[in-house]
Short mmCIF file of C-alpha atoms in Angstrom, two decimals:
data_model
loop_
_atom_site.label_atom_id
_atom_site.label_comp_id
_atom_site.label_asym_id
_atom_site.label_seq_id
_atom_site.Cartn_x
_atom_site.Cartn_y
_atom_site.Cartn_z
CA MET A 223 82.96 101.71 102.95
CA TYR A 224 83.96 100.97 99.42
CA ALA A 225 83.25 100.23 95.79
CA HIS A 226 84.69 97.20 93.85
CA ILE A 227 85.79 96.63 90.58
CA SER A 228 85.69 93.06 89.56
CA ARG A 229 89.07 91.56 88.46
CA ARG A 230 87.93 91.54 84.81
CA PHE A 231 85.91 94.82 85.02
CA SER A 232 83.21 92.72 83.41
CA SER A 233 80.37 93.64 85.51
CA ALA A 234 79.87 96.24 88.46
CA LEU A 235 80.15 95.19 92.02
CA LEU A 236 79.36 97.29 94.82
CA THR A 237 80.20 96.11 98.47
CA MET A 238 80.24 97.88 101.43
CA ALA A 239 82.80 97.02 104.38
CA ILE A 240 85.00 98.19 107.19
CA LEU A 241 88.64 97.45 106.41
CA VAL A 242 90.78 97.07 109.34
CA THR A 243 93.83 94.66 108.36
CA ALA A 244 96.97 94.69 110.45
CA CYS A 245 98.28 92.81 113.51
CA GLY A 246 98.82 94.76 116.63
CA ASP A 247 96.25 96.82 118.76
CA ASP A 248 97.47 100.51 119.60
CA THR A 249 94.25 102.45 119.24
CA ALA A 250 93.73 103.13 122.80
CA ASP A 251 94.73 107.05 123.37
CA PRO A 252 97.08 106.83 126.63
CA TYR A 253 98.08 110.36 125.85
CA GLY A 254 95.02 112.32 126.78
CA SER A 255 94.88 115.78 125.29
CA GLU A 256 98.05 115.65 124.33
CA ALA A 257 97.41 112.72 121.64
CA GLY A 258 97.57 113.04 117.99
CA SER A 259 97.12 110.04 115.65
CA LEU A 260 98.69 108.28 112.71
CA GLN A 261 97.02 105.88 109.89
CA VAL A 262 98.90 103.78 107.36
CA ILE A 263 97.83 102.79 103.87
CA ASN A 264 99.36 100.14 102.23
CA ALA A 265 99.38 101.31 98.37
CA SER A 266 102.41 99.34 97.39
CA THR A 267 102.68 95.68 95.89
CA SER A 268 103.53 93.71 99.00
CA ALA A 269 102.44 93.41 102.76
CA VAL A 270 104.19 95.93 104.71
CA ASP A 271 105.46 96.17 108.37
CA VAL A 272 105.35 99.75 110.10
CA ARG A 273 107.85 100.89 112.79
CA VAL A 274 107.32 104.25 114.72
CA ASP A 275 110.35 105.76 116.39
CA GLY A 276 112.04 102.34 115.88
CA THR A 277 109.36 100.41 117.60
CA VAL A 278 107.09 97.96 115.44
CA LYS A 279 103.65 98.72 115.56
CA PHE A 280 102.16 96.94 112.85
CA THR A 281 103.27 93.80 110.74
CA GLY A 282 101.84 92.53 107.56
CA ILE A 283 99.47 95.03 106.39
CA ALA A 284 98.03 93.88 103.31
CA VAL A 285 98.12 95.38 100.15
CA GLY A 286 95.22 97.91 99.74
CA SER A 287 94.52 97.94 103.31
CA LEU A 288 94.45 100.19 106.45
CA SER A 289 96.15 99.96 109.54
CA PRO A 290 94.32 100.77 112.77
CA ILE A 291 94.57 104.16 114.12
CA LEU A 292 97.61 104.60 116.32
CA ALA A 293 97.42 107.26 119.05
CA LEU A 294 100.70 108.98 119.64
CA PRO A 295 101.87 111.78 121.48
CA ALA A 296 102.00 115.24 119.67
CA GLY A 297 105.26 116.09 118.09
CA GLN A 298 108.08 114.58 115.48
CA HIS A 299 107.54 110.97 114.94
CA ALA A 300 109.89 108.92 112.40
CA VAL A 301 107.69 106.46 110.60
CA GLN A 302 109.64 103.51 108.60
CA LEU A 303 107.80 101.11 106.33
CA THR A 304 109.28 98.08 105.20
CA PRO A 305 108.20 94.71 103.25
CA ALA A 306 106.75 92.34 105.83
CA GLY A 307 109.38 90.60 107.60
CA ALA A 308 112.23 92.21 105.70
CA SER A 309 114.83 94.63 107.41
CA ALA A 310 115.76 96.43 104.38
CA GLY A 311 114.02 97.81 100.98
CA GLY A 312 111.99 100.25 103.10
CA ALA A 313 111.78 104.10 103.64
CA THR A 314 111.30 106.55 106.52
CA VAL A 315 109.44 109.55 106.48
CA THR A 316 109.26 112.12 109.52
CA VAL A 317 105.84 113.60 110.23
CA SER A 318 104.93 116.28 112.69
CA ILE A 319 101.72 115.42 114.46
CA ALA A 320 99.69 118.01 116.40
CA SER A 321 97.31 117.23 119.31
CA ASP A 322 93.80 116.12 118.21
CA SER A 323 94.80 115.43 114.70
CA ARG A 324 95.69 112.59 112.59
CA ARG A 325 98.26 112.04 109.70
CA THR A 326 98.29 109.63 106.97
CA ILE A 327 101.13 107.53 105.63
CA ALA A 328 101.04 105.58 102.39
CA ALA A 329 103.44 102.97 101.79
CA THR A 330 103.83 103.28 97.72
CA ARG A 331 105.56 101.41 94.78
CA ALA A 332 109.02 101.20 94.44
CA ALA A 333 111.46 99.43 91.84
CA ALA A 334 112.66 97.19 94.96
CA GLY A 335 110.58 97.31 98.30
CA VAL A 336 108.55 100.15 99.28
CA ASN A 337 108.46 104.01 99.53
CA ALA A 338 106.76 106.22 102.11
CA MET A 339 104.63 109.17 101.15
CA ALA A 340 103.14 111.41 103.87
CA PHE A 341 99.74 112.88 102.76
CA ALA A 342 100.07 116.47 102.89
CA ASP A 343 98.67 118.30 105.94
CA THR A 344 97.06 120.83 103.40
CA GLY A 345 95.72 123.23 106.21
CA LEU A 346 92.98 124.20 103.80
CA LEU A 347 90.22 126.37 105.73
CA VAL A 348 87.04 125.11 104.52
CA GLY A 349 84.33 127.95 105.02
CA VAL A 350 80.77 127.73 106.80
CA GLY A 351 78.37 126.02 104.53
CA ARG A 352 80.88 124.90 102.24
CA SER A 353 82.87 121.30 101.79
CA LYS A 354 85.85 120.24 100.03
CA LEU A 355 86.60 116.68 98.52
CA ARG A 356 90.08 115.50 98.14
CA VAL A 357 90.67 112.27 95.84
CA LEU A 358 94.09 110.30 95.88
CA HIS A 359 94.98 107.36 93.30
CA LEU A 360 96.96 104.68 95.42
CA ALA A 361 95.84 101.69 93.46
CA SER A 362 99.49 100.67 92.13
CA ASN A 363 98.16 97.74 89.87
CA ALA A 364 95.24 99.69 88.37
CA PRO A 365 94.82 100.08 84.75
CA PRO A 366 94.07 103.72 83.49
CA LEU A 367 91.26 104.93 85.58
CA ASP A 368 88.45 107.53 84.87
CA ILE A 369 87.27 109.37 88.17
CA TRP A 370 84.14 111.45 88.24
CA ARG A 371 81.95 113.12 90.90
CA THR A 372 78.67 114.98 91.38
CA GLN A 373 78.73 117.78 94.22
CA PRO A 374 75.94 119.15 96.35
CA ASP A 375 75.72 122.25 94.06
CA PHE A 376 75.87 120.90 90.83
CA GLN A 377 74.56 117.46 89.79
CA THR A 378 75.86 116.95 86.68
CA PRO A 379 78.55 114.49 86.47
CA ILE A 380 82.09 116.01 86.41
CA SER A 381 85.64 114.69 85.72
CA ILE A 382 87.71 115.00 89.03
CA LEU A 383 91.21 114.58 87.49
CA PHE A 384 92.34 113.79 84.06
CA PRO A 385 94.50 111.59 83.83
CA TYR A 386 93.90 109.85 86.94
CA ALA A 387 97.26 108.36 87.35
CA TYR A 388 98.88 106.45 90.21
CA LEU A 389 99.85 108.79 93.09
CA SER A 390 97.91 111.90 91.51
CA GLY A 391 95.16 113.66 93.45
CA ALA A 392 93.08 116.63 93.50
CA THR A 393 90.84 118.74 95.76
CA VAL A 394 87.60 120.33 94.80
CA GLU A 395 85.11 122.50 96.75
CA SER A 396 81.42 122.90 97.01
CA SER A 397 78.67 123.66 99.08
CA SER A 398 78.21 121.42 102.12
CA GLY A 399 76.09 118.28 101.44
CA THR A 400 76.21 114.73 99.60
CA TRP A 401 78.88 113.98 96.91
CA GLU A 402 78.95 110.89 94.82
CA VAL A 403 82.14 109.53 93.45
CA ARG A 404 82.40 106.97 90.42
CA VAL A 405 85.38 105.21 88.94
CA TRP A 406 85.76 102.94 85.78
CA PRO A 407 88.65 101.66 83.65
CA THR A 408 89.39 104.21 80.90
CA GLY A 409 87.21 103.14 77.69
CA ALA A 410 85.19 100.63 79.74
CA GLY A 411 82.51 102.77 81.38
CA ASN A 412 80.81 106.03 81.75
CA TRP A 413 78.73 107.57 84.60
CA GLY A 414 75.86 105.18 84.12
CA SER A 415 77.82 102.25 83.97
CA ALA A 416 80.48 102.95 86.52
CA ALA A 417 82.17 99.89 87.95
CA GLY A 418 82.09 101.43 91.55
CA ALA A 419 80.35 104.36 93.24
CA LEU A 420 80.57 105.80 96.66
CA THR A 421 77.96 108.34 98.33
CA VAL A 422 80.16 110.90 100.52
CA PRO A 423 78.41 113.16 102.82
CA ILE A 424 80.49 116.19 103.73
CA GLY A 425 79.19 118.44 106.59
CA SER A 426 79.89 122.42 106.70
CA GLY A 427 83.63 123.20 107.08
CA GLN A 428 84.82 119.88 106.58
CA LEU A 429 87.01 118.13 104.20
CA ARG A 430 87.06 114.35 103.53
CA THR A 431 89.58 111.97 101.51
CA VAL A 432 88.71 109.47 99.17
CA VAL A 433 91.41 107.09 97.61
CA THR A 434 91.49 104.24 95.08
CA LEU A 435 93.23 101.12 96.31
CA ASP A 436 93.80 97.78 95.01
CA VAL A 437 91.95 94.82 95.82
CA ALA A 438 93.54 91.41 96.61
CA GLY A 439 93.37 89.28 93.32
CA GLY A 440 92.95 92.15 91.05
CA GLY A 441 90.50 95.15 90.85
CA VAL A 442 90.31 98.37 92.67
CA LYS A 443 88.26 99.83 95.40
CA LEU A 444 87.25 103.25 96.45
CA GLN A 445 87.84 104.03 100.15
CA LEU A 446 86.63 106.94 102.36
CA LEU A 447 89.33 107.74 104.91
CA GLU A 448 87.98 108.58 108.39
CA PRO A 449 88.25 112.09 109.26
#
């Protein structure tokens, strides 16, 4: 699901969809109980290809899109991201994937080509009856943005992070229940006239992640990552 801000930010447009954009199908789990998984987010300015341990897994992941979830054996894996069709201008990051867990890698903006950024495996423990929301700004072409939320134990809108700049992020905690996240261009909206909104139910003991991503042709969307 996602919320969308129009290219000119002249009106609010909220559209719900499932984003799965990439070539290749490695979503089956051939590793049984020893499997973990990996997902790549394209937060750069061009389409990207993905190689894992030297093998091409996905090609042409569009800007602002997520790869399918890739099952991998538990252990260390080298993930290389390059501009689509290129053999240079990319970056490689090594991640440790545990059984029955998922790691997320973002292709991020670089002066030439793309960088690779692994989401921190926070290891944050969430207590019984509590929930945590993590937000990350991955919209490389966005104007300055404001991002706010309400949370289960406090329904007055609160700013999540200021300034909300590219590649910045924050994690906030509340009781378990329903959160709401809203985003708008700085100086061009407020809670009551936000350009995009996303409802995020978070159960007891859970952490969920929301990212801002670019929209093809201009604009920004809020994307809730699968747990």
